Amino acid sequence: MTYFLDKDVFTQVQKKPTRDAFGLATSAMGETDDRIVVLTADVSGSVRANWFAEKFPERFYNMGISEQNMVAVAAGMAREGLLPYVSTFGVFITGRCYDQVRVLLAYSNTNVKLVATHTGITVGEDGVSHQMLEDVGLMQTLPRMRVIVPCDTREAVKALTAVKEMEGPFYIRLGRQSAPLVTSIEAPFELGKSLMLQDGEDVTVIANGVLVYEALMAAQILAEENISVRVLNMHTVKPLDHEALMAAALETGAFVTAEEHQCLGGLGSAVSVWSTQNKPVPIEMVGMKDQFGQSGKADELLDYYHLRAPDIAQAARKVLKRK
Amino acid sequence: MINPDSRTLKVLKEKAHTLRVDCVRMIHQAESGHIGGSLGLADIFAALFFKILNHDPSNPDWEGRDRFILSNGHVAPILYASMAHAGYFPVEELMTLRKLNSRLQGHPSRTNLPGIEISTGSLGHGLGVAVGMALAARQKKASHRIYCSIGDGESQEGSIWEAALSAGHHKLDNLTVFMDRNFIQIDGNTEDILAMEPMADKWKAFRWNVIEANGNDFDDIFKAFDMAQNNKGKPSIILFRTKLGFPVSFMDGVSKWHGTPPKDEEAEKALQEIEAYYQGGDDS
């Protein structure tokens, strides 16, 4: 398991924005696959689409500030055998375009990869209008749509590369803020297969996105209290890793979910729905509790909304009492 | 120049008649569906599916085909009737419209029926998809054309104008759009509900080549498509003036017939009028 982790994660963790992965992955894939086109809506620099645009200007489409049209255009391009990677902020790509995503991507089963670069509370200073906290809910409830929330830039590059080979619509959730590099270069990425970053016996913390790092830190805090924590990096919300959940339920008997998203509709909901139907265990959720965020620095907001390691540790202590 | 000879014209009129009869029967037996637009568009669809489109119904995914997208997906009956008679699927299947497990969903479904390029039905979607297809064709240096049908009421959707902006910006002259300008939407006259005029000026301002024509006159229909295809440097839109339910007199201008299925006696009367119009000969 240490093999999956960046060697500096517990000492001097490095940080990189996961949105960089969009520029890195698309410009690398563009070299070998000329089906790849990149579409954005007047935010090329913010989503790193400019990295692709510099290399492949003839396959880059800046659609202007018209996201609904961008998704429709991508669907048309996909029907013609191109492979569109479409990127803008999470609020727009899921919320504003929901009807287009539902009918033209999910129902029509078109080969379009949606990549949101600004998601969650860590969007920070821009405030509520730009802090998408409901996107995973919107996307995971759509039939055919698959949803990935990578924990760091490395994992994000692997995810963006992996979905190229998988037909049909995907939603990949990246972030604006620098996020700790948690996974190693060698760590595998397989759709729907979580990574056990640390084994444990008492409780399992199931996290994704930037909360994976916090989950690891929480496990350190709890280790000092002789609480043994399993940490699952549940990068794929849909399809959910049922096998790992069943093993965790049988072997640890209690869950804490952790995400930078509303608990209702997010990873917490997905895990809870699985557990209720397959192996009921007590679950505590760390995430946004039916509330909007506000302006502030990303780090301050993570503290303020209780999305940190101490909060996960507290949730673990609470869930242990319910075992 | 697409200029059908008199024999072809006779065949097309017969096709349009057959499509109308089928639309009435399909919607009547389904007890739901949009009859007004379907009938009004029959002449245009006959011209498209039996003369203008370069397609191969036995090979719906043929790479070289012209693409056709029905953005106003609620007039699916006229599309299905056209596809069936062109040979995409058996004509008998038309009577499964809107029934459980039918491939002929209430609005076109790509994953159900081969030949449907994209699922539509939520208004304002199809034009953007057509723009994507036109951009893709240009990128691949393909010579096929992209056709897209939109409604006038549908054009109250903002997404139509996003797509219109992008087609104008990219100078997509491989794209021909046509609008069913019958002035009727579910709740009444478009100009009373949310005025669209001056329609032609709007599209011109969005950098489109605008053509106005009578959508229930074959000469006009062919002239319009011909002008669109030969225009360079801009996408084209044909504003087809049509009558709701044409040629059924009691449907003309009556918004109820946008989406209400005919009852037995209404269907009977509609079929009689359609027959009389067809027998009436060349005054179309």
XYZ file of C-alpha atoms in Angstrom:
607
model
C 0.000 0.000 0.000
C 2.865 2.373 0.665
C 3.601 1.693 -2.973
C 0.469 3.672 -3.852
C 1.576 6.693 -1.833
C 3.854 9.536 -2.733
C 7.014 9.102 -0.687
C 6.800 12.624 0.751
C 3.113 12.545 1.656
C 3.712 12.279 5.410
C 6.750 14.534 5.569
C 6.880 17.457 3.174
C 3.921 16.939 0.876
C 4.058 18.699 -2.495
C 1.062 20.458 -3.946
C -0.262 20.910 -7.462
C -3.655 21.963 -8.784
C -5.534 18.989 -10.228
C -6.717 21.219 -13.090
C -3.150 21.074 -14.440
C -3.944 17.486 -15.304
C -6.363 18.634 -17.993
C -3.627 20.481 -19.876
C -1.061 17.753 -19.262
C -3.239 14.815 -20.263
C -4.924 16.339 -23.316
C -1.719 17.725 -24.793
C 0.011 14.374 -24.289
C -2.880 12.345 -25.758
C -3.192 14.760 -28.660
C 0.227 13.623 -29.905
C -0.907 10.113 -30.638
C -4.647 10.405 -31.109
C -5.889 12.895 -33.652
C -9.523 12.242 -32.704
C -8.967 14.354 -29.619
C -10.475 17.829 -29.691
C -10.609 20.216 -26.751
C -13.503 22.571 -26.192
C -13.781 25.299 -23.640
C -15.919 28.360 -23.001
C -13.694 31.420 -22.634
C -11.696 29.983 -19.750
C -8.781 28.408 -21.660
C -6.140 29.574 -19.209
C -8.101 28.669 -16.100
C -8.788 25.116 -17.266
C -5.332 24.755 -18.916
C -6.917 24.181 -22.316
C -4.350 26.676 -23.608
C -1.680 24.006 -23.119
C -3.483 21.871 -25.711
C -4.320 24.889 -27.893
C -0.662 25.847 -28.254
C 0.213 22.422 -29.589
C -2.914 21.649 -31.599
C -4.620 24.912 -32.583
C -6.601 23.199 -35.347
C -8.204 20.848 -32.816
C -8.943 23.440 -30.189
C -12.352 25.111 -30.048
C -13.017 28.116 -27.868
C -16.800 28.203 -27.988
C -17.150 31.541 -26.212
C -19.348 32.027 -23.170
C -22.011 29.607 -24.330
C -21.689 26.406 -22.388
C -24.965 24.840 -23.475
C -23.918 25.143 -27.080
C -20.483 23.798 -26.219
C -21.968 20.568 -24.875
C -24.270 20.223 -27.897
C -21.389 20.848 -30.305
C -19.298 18.247 -28.479
C -22.107 15.718 -28.872
C -22.213 16.413 -32.616
C -18.440 16.063 -32.893
C -18.500 12.804 -30.951
C -21.119 11.422 -33.350
C -18.643 12.158 -36.120
C -15.932 10.083 -34.492
C -14.005 12.877 -32.830
C -13.205 12.553 -29.128
C -14.133 15.775 -27.366
C -12.687 16.681 -23.987
C -14.863 19.531 -22.792
C -13.807 21.706 -19.924
C -15.079 24.612 -17.926
C -16.033 25.272 -14.299
C -18.137 22.684 -12.469
C -21.116 24.979 -11.976
C -21.472 25.530 -15.712
C -20.598 22.166 -17.145
C -23.066 20.283 -14.945
C -25.595 22.799 -13.666
C -26.056 25.180 -16.553
C -25.869 22.435 -19.177
C -27.702 19.725 -17.270
C -30.421 19.232 -19.876
C -27.899 19.012 -22.717
C -25.753 16.612 -20.707
C -28.780 14.481 -19.901
C -30.219 14.219 -23.420
C -27.244 14.667 -25.746
C -24.572 12.825 -23.740
C -26.210 10.357 -21.372
C -29.420 9.436 -23.219
C -27.758 9.660 -26.635
C -24.715 7.776 -25.301
C -22.148 9.985 -26.975
C -18.436 9.693 -26.424
C -17.849 13.004 -24.661
C -15.591 13.551 -21.640
C -16.703 16.392 -19.400
C -13.961 17.794 -17.217
C -14.755 20.332 -14.521
C -11.744 22.223 -13.257
C -13.240 24.465 -10.600
C -15.309 22.501 -8.129
C -16.091 22.398 -4.460
C -15.480 24.841 -1.669
C -11.788 25.208 -2.573
C -12.738 27.424 -5.524
C -12.440 29.927 -2.702
C -12.758 33.675 -3.078
C -15.259 33.658 -5.966
C -17.926 32.440 -3.573
C -21.135 30.483 -3.921
C -21.901 31.152 -7.594
C -18.655 29.417 -8.531
C -18.352 26.792 -5.764
C -20.011 23.724 -7.251
C -21.011 21.383 -4.444
C -23.840 19.485 -6.118
C -22.221 18.304 -9.355
C -21.492 14.738 -8.314
C -25.155 14.377 -7.373
C -26.337 15.762 -10.699
C -24.010 13.527 -12.666
C -24.149 10.249 -10.765
C -27.936 10.082 -10.945
C -27.817 10.122 -14.753
C -27.997 6.677 -16.349
C -24.806 5.829 -18.339
C -22.819 8.721 -16.825
C -19.684 7.675 -14.956
C -18.152 9.949 -12.342
C -14.525 10.242 -11.273
C -13.137 12.489 -8.525
C -9.333 12.182 -8.568
C -7.405 13.042 -5.426
C -4.376 14.662 -7.025
C -2.820 15.718 -10.316
C -1.144 12.374 -10.915
C -4.348 10.441 -10.450
C -6.212 12.984 -12.560
C -3.824 12.520 -15.491
C -4.264 8.764 -15.236
C -8.041 9.083 -15.101
C -8.196 11.460 -18.070
C -5.997 9.095 -20.033
C -7.928 5.973 -19.039
C -11.316 7.314 -20.108
C -10.021 7.875 -23.628
C -10.276 4.140 -24.164
C -13.779 3.861 -22.686
C -16.747 4.665 -24.909
C -19.491 6.903 -23.629
C -19.927 9.892 -21.382
C -17.767 10.629 -18.325
C -17.657 13.372 -15.743
C -14.247 14.043 -14.210
C -14.090 16.438 -11.310
C -10.886 18.424 -10.854
C -10.080 21.400 -8.657
C -8.642 24.880 -8.936
C -6.675 24.869 -5.703
C -3.267 23.280 -5.205
C -3.906 19.844 -3.785
C -1.428 17.584 -2.011
C 0.235 14.925 -4.141
C -1.014 11.824 -2.381
C -0.493 9.042 -4.875
C 2.750 7.777 -6.304
C 3.681 7.870 -9.961
C 3.347 4.082 -10.013
C -0.089 3.885 -8.375
C -2.554 2.247 -10.751
C -5.773 3.832 -11.894
C -8.604 1.514 -12.754
C -12.155 2.769 -13.230
C -14.362 1.679 -10.347
C -11.499 0.186 -8.381
C -10.618 2.134 -5.254
C -7.117 2.327 -3.842
C -6.561 1.153 -0.287
C -3.999 3.676 0.878
C -3.739 2.250 4.357
C -5.188 -0.873 5.952
C -6.936 -0.856 9.306
C -9.379 -2.796 11.427
C -11.610 -0.469 13.395
C -13.115 1.891 10.850
C -12.835 2.698 7.139
C -12.573 6.242 5.872
C -13.848 6.444 2.306
C -12.730 9.656 0.672
C -12.195 11.274 -2.693
C -10.755 14.468 -4.115
C -8.783 16.731 -1.792
C -10.299 14.981 1.238
C -8.164 11.889 0.567
C -5.138 13.663 1.990
C -7.175 14.768 4.993
C -8.307 11.169 5.467
C -4.694 9.995 5.611
C -3.878 12.669 8.161
C -6.930 11.679 10.186
C -5.697 8.113 10.249
C -2.421 9.404 11.745
C -4.290 11.281 14.457
C -6.378 8.210 15.285
C -3.364 5.889 15.296
C -2.125 7.781 18.349
C -5.391 6.837 20.050
C -4.885 3.209 19.056
C -7.693 3.382 16.526
C -6.770 1.465 13.406
C -8.112 3.117 10.252
C -8.484 1.791 6.729
C -8.302 4.539 4.125
C -9.959 4.027 0.764
C -9.365 6.464 -2.047
C -12.749 6.121 -3.760
C -11.858 8.051 -6.890
C -14.735 6.583 -8.859
C -18.133 7.455 -7.439
C -19.856 5.636 -10.274
C -19.429 2.774 -10.809
C -18.782 2.407 -7.096
C -16.287 -0.204 -5.890
C -18.731 -2.637 -4.280
C -16.069 -5.234 -3.635
C -13.894 -2.917 -1.570
C -16.940 -1.647 0.318
C -18.055 -5.164 1.176
C -14.569 -6.086 2.412
C -14.379 -2.880 4.442
C -17.833 -3.429 5.917
C -17.016 -7.000 6.921
C -13.519 -6.278 8.177
C -13.967 -2.885 9.880
C -17.718 -2.599 10.460
C -17.957 1.204 10.336
C -17.592 3.894 7.671
C -16.733 7.559 7.518
C -17.178 9.217 4.142
C -15.287 12.402 3.288
C -15.742 14.689 0.315
C -15.697 18.300 -0.783
C -19.344 18.141 -1.869
C -22.828 17.983 -0.392
C -23.189 14.755 1.565
C -26.639 14.445 0.039
C -26.083 13.305 -3.519
C -22.357 12.840 -3.200
C -19.990 10.051 -2.194
C -21.622 9.834 1.235
C -24.987 9.192 -0.358
C -23.603 6.655 -2.798
C -21.835 4.678 -0.064
C -24.869 4.887 2.157
C -27.202 3.617 -0.565
C -24.859 0.700 -1.183
C -24.521 -0.107 2.503
C -28.233 0.021 3.246
C -28.927 -2.522 0.558
C -25.920 -4.784 0.936
C -24.218 -4.637 4.310
C -25.584 -2.118 6.774
C -22.893 -0.538 8.926
C -22.937 2.739 10.859
C -21.833 5.643 8.664
C -20.785 9.197 9.481
C -20.336 11.740 6.727
C -17.878 14.565 6.383
C -18.859 17.019 3.685
C -21.137 19.977 3.121
C -24.297 19.621 5.180
C -27.095 21.031 3.019
C -25.485 24.453 2.977
C -23.840 26.902 0.582
C -20.272 28.050 1.079
C -19.007 31.643 1.023
C -16.002 33.655 -0.106
C -12.689 33.019 1.583
C -9.358 31.352 1.054
C -9.582 27.701 0.153
C -7.710 26.608 3.270
C -9.840 28.792 5.513
C -13.002 27.372 3.967
C -11.888 23.776 4.490
C -11.395 24.645 8.155
C -14.611 26.609 8.470
C -16.823 23.908 6.954
C -15.150 21.106 8.945
C -13.572 19.291 6.026
C -10.218 18.639 7.707
C -8.387 15.703 9.231
C -9.514 16.536 12.808
C -13.113 16.588 11.573
C -12.717 13.197 9.938
C -11.092 11.884 13.127
C -13.995 13.203 15.156
C -16.478 11.530 12.798
C -14.548 8.276 13.204
C -14.723 8.452 17.017
C -18.443 9.085 16.720
C -19.095 6.214 14.358
C -17.112 3.815 16.533
C -19.582 4.453 19.348
C -22.367 3.317 17.023
C -20.724 0.011 16.134
C -29.486 22.866 -59.411
C -31.920 20.448 -57.899
C -34.762 20.761 -60.344
C -37.066 17.786 -60.242
C -38.763 16.913 -63.517
C -42.525 16.580 -63.650
C -42.386 12.829 -63.136
C -40.276 13.200 -59.978
C -42.564 15.950 -58.779
C -45.551 13.642 -59.177
C -43.770 10.957 -57.132
C -42.873 13.455 -54.420
C -46.453 14.679 -54.154
C -47.568 11.129 -53.772
C -44.931 10.581 -51.083
C -46.005 13.688 -49.198
C -49.575 12.427 -49.348
C -48.575 9.021 -47.988
C -46.559 10.636 -45.195
C -49.565 12.757 -44.198
C -51.920 9.801 -44.168
C -49.482 7.815 -42.038
C -48.970 10.698 -39.610
C -52.717 10.997 -39.023
C -53.064 7.238 -38.519
C -50.026 6.943 -36.259
C -50.995 9.815 -33.994
C -54.656 8.798 -33.963
C -53.929 5.246 -32.869
C -51.276 6.359 -30.360
C -53.840 8.782 -28.927
C -50.988 11.208 -28.450
C -48.444 13.077 -30.520
C -47.919 16.293 -32.449
C -49.981 16.329 -35.594
C -50.005 19.971 -36.739
C -46.294 20.365 -37.375
C -45.987 16.857 -38.780
C -48.598 17.543 -41.482
C -47.354 21.036 -42.241
C -43.819 19.712 -42.824
C -44.808 16.778 -45.050
C -43.877 18.424 -48.351
C -40.468 19.514 -47.070
C -39.779 16.047 -45.649
C -40.839 14.356 -48.885
C -38.434 16.620 -50.784
C -35.655 15.940 -48.275
C -35.910 12.207 -47.835
C -36.747 11.297 -51.432
C -34.684 13.799 -53.383
C -32.334 16.083 -51.511
C -30.588 13.996 -48.854
C -27.690 11.886 -50.010
C -28.267 8.847 -47.804
C -28.480 5.079 -47.814
C -31.313 3.792 -45.621
C -29.881 0.268 -45.756
C -26.641 1.609 -44.273
C -27.638 4.352 -41.837
C -24.069 4.805 -40.572
C -22.592 5.300 -44.029
C -19.745 7.769 -43.522
C -20.541 9.802 -46.634
C -24.209 10.404 -45.807
C -25.717 13.811 -45.385
C -26.648 14.284 -41.741
C -30.158 15.223 -40.739
C -31.100 16.361 -37.249
C -34.615 16.982 -36.069
C -34.105 19.645 -33.425
C -37.875 20.121 -33.062
C -38.121 16.487 -31.974
C -41.840 16.612 -31.228
C -42.628 16.310 -34.939
C -41.107 12.834 -34.796
C -44.098 11.284 -36.664
C -43.164 13.009 -39.942
C -39.546 11.917 -39.479
C -40.533 8.316 -38.732
C -42.937 8.176 -41.674
C -40.242 9.573 -43.988
C -37.640 7.124 -42.694
C -39.951 4.130 -43.003
C -40.954 4.917 -46.573
C -37.325 5.624 -47.471
C -36.470 2.138 -46.228
C -34.854 2.603 -42.818
C -37.355 0.221 -41.199
C -40.604 -1.556 -42.111
C -43.588 0.699 -42.725
C -45.755 -1.535 -40.490
C -43.622 -0.473 -37.528
C -45.038 3.060 -37.786
C -48.124 1.947 -35.911
C -46.026 1.192 -32.814
C -45.460 4.924 -32.287
C -45.307 5.833 -28.581
C -46.134 2.290 -27.487
C -44.288 0.235 -24.890
C -41.014 -1.205 -26.238
C -41.331 0.571 -29.577
C -38.250 1.928 -31.327
C -40.429 4.885 -32.240
C -40.248 6.789 -28.989
C -42.396 9.887 -28.486
C -39.328 11.920 -29.399
C -36.458 10.523 -31.511
C -34.029 8.291 -29.648
C -30.634 7.619 -31.146
C -29.976 4.517 -29.085
C -33.303 2.989 -30.120
C -33.510 3.654 -33.829
C -30.663 3.454 -36.379
C -30.635 6.545 -38.574
C -31.370 8.942 -35.738
C -28.192 11.002 -35.408
C -28.894 12.276 -31.890
C -31.738 12.074 -29.392
C -33.839 15.218 -29.366
C -37.089 16.396 -27.886
C -35.843 18.909 -25.391
C -36.077 22.067 -27.469
C -33.022 24.022 -28.490
C -30.553 21.124 -28.507
C -30.351 19.918 -32.084
C -28.957 23.003 -33.752
C -25.853 22.944 -31.550
C -25.322 19.281 -32.374
C -25.600 20.136 -36.075
C -22.970 22.845 -35.574
C -20.693 20.242 -33.969
C -21.220 17.917 -36.916
C -20.508 20.719 -39.374
C -17.301 21.647 -37.536
C -16.281 17.983 -37.467
C -16.961 17.627 -41.213
C -14.792 20.660 -41.878
C -12.006 19.323 -39.669
C -12.143 15.955 -41.454
C -12.415 17.673 -44.866
C -15.567 15.669 -45.577
C -17.941 16.871 -48.275
C -21.306 15.771 -46.906
C -23.824 18.372 -45.769
C -25.573 18.800 -42.448
C -29.300 19.529 -42.403
C -31.207 20.575 -39.333
C -34.906 21.189 -38.776
C -35.941 23.675 -36.101
C -39.233 25.105 -34.941
C -40.211 28.747 -34.690
C -41.421 28.376 -31.120
C -38.270 26.371 -30.405
C -36.251 29.413 -31.380
C -37.371 31.125 -28.203
C -34.768 28.921 -26.487
C -31.533 30.772 -25.787
C -29.473 27.768 -26.815
C -30.705 28.160 -30.423
C -29.079 31.578 -30.510
C -25.878 30.311 -28.925
C -25.709 27.769 -31.722
C -26.658 30.402 -34.304
C -23.833 32.637 -33.093
C -21.289 29.852 -33.357
C -22.396 28.719 -36.838
C -22.187 32.304 -38.080
C -18.829 32.826 -36.424
C -17.381 29.679 -37.977
C -18.944 30.456 -41.396
C -20.400 26.956 -41.638
C -21.581 26.864 -45.240
C -21.918 23.079 -45.057
C -24.917 23.601 -42.780
C -28.498 24.084 -43.986
C -31.099 24.766 -41.348
C -34.777 25.123 -42.021
C -37.444 26.538 -39.780
C -41.085 25.540 -39.691
C -42.445 29.075 -39.519
C -46.112 28.389 -38.867
C -46.429 31.000 -36.089
C -47.977 28.448 -33.741
C -46.684 27.122 -30.427
C -48.591 25.145 -27.777
C -50.136 28.131 -26.044
C -50.979 30.188 -29.121
C -49.456 32.476 -31.735
C -45.709 32.978 -31.382
C -46.124 36.710 -31.793
C -48.536 36.878 -28.864
C -46.515 34.664 -26.554
C -42.964 35.797 -27.234
C -42.633 37.729 -30.462
C -40.028 36.416 -32.880
C -40.373 38.988 -35.672
C -38.443 40.309 -37.447
C -37.278 36.704 -37.781
C -35.227 37.077 -40.958
C -33.387 40.106 -39.589
C -32.415 38.195 -36.469
C -30.682 35.468 -38.445
C -29.089 37.984 -40.805
C -27.693 39.788 -37.777
C -26.227 36.481 -36.621
C -24.341 36.255 -39.944
C -26.575 33.742 -41.678
C -27.698 33.510 -45.274
C -31.485 33.800 -44.948
C -33.909 32.378 -47.484
C -37.677 32.709 -47.247
C -39.945 30.234 -48.998
C -43.341 28.582 -49.006
C -42.912 25.244 -47.256
C -45.997 23.756 -48.873
C -44.891 24.397 -52.440
C -42.399 22.003 -54.041
C -40.979 24.521 -56.506
C -40.262 26.907 -53.664
C -38.858 24.138 -51.479
C -36.361 23.011 -54.103
C -35.363 26.558 -55.010
C -34.709 27.294 -51.353
C -32.562 24.214 -50.722
C -30.691 24.899 -53.930
C -29.902 28.457 -52.878
C -28.755 27.199 -49.489
C -26.415 24.587 -50.945
C -24.822 26.981 -53.376
C -24.227 29.726 -50.855
C -20.620 30.098 -49.713
C -19.116 31.547 -46.579
C -22.193 31.494 -44.353
C -24.560 28.956 -42.865
C -27.999 29.071 -44.465
C -31.410 29.094 -42.899
C -34.593 28.633 -44.866
C -37.577 30.218 -43.179
C -40.327 28.006 -44.537
C -43.732 29.594 -44.224
C -46.046 26.672 -43.519
C -49.545 26.156 -42.241
C -50.190 24.135 -39.124
C -51.834 20.866 -40.097
C -51.702 21.649 -43.824
C -53.859 20.886 -45.799
C -56.413 20.163 -43.080
C -58.581 23.288 -42.914
C -59.779 22.983 -39.345
C -56.201 22.805 -38.016
C -54.916 25.918 -39.793
C -53.860 28.499 -37.233
C -55.421 26.613 -34.312
C -52.782 26.066 -31.633
C -54.701 23.150 -30.128
C -53.481 21.132 -33.101
C -49.858 21.629 -32.157
C -49.962 18.717 -29.774
C -53.459 17.255 -29.545
C -54.207 13.905 -31.215
C -57.323 13.737 -33.396
C -60.357 11.849 -32.153
C -61.986 9.264 -34.463
C -64.215 11.651 -36.391
C -61.493 14.311 -36.535
C -59.006 11.828 -37.934
C -61.592 10.749 -40.494
C -62.277 14.329 -41.547
C -58.540 15.100 -41.712
C -57.928 12.091 -43.938
C -60.772 13.170 -46.232
C -59.309 16.639 -46.609
C -55.829 15.247 -47.194
C -57.237 12.963 -49.889
C -59.183 15.815 -51.509
C -56.068 17.991 -51.542
C -54.050 15.224 -53.156
C -56.715 14.525 -55.777
C -57.010 18.263 -56.376
C -53.878 18.066 -58.467
C -51.392 20.767 -59.273
C -52.663 23.722 -57.299
C -50.237 23.101 -54.459
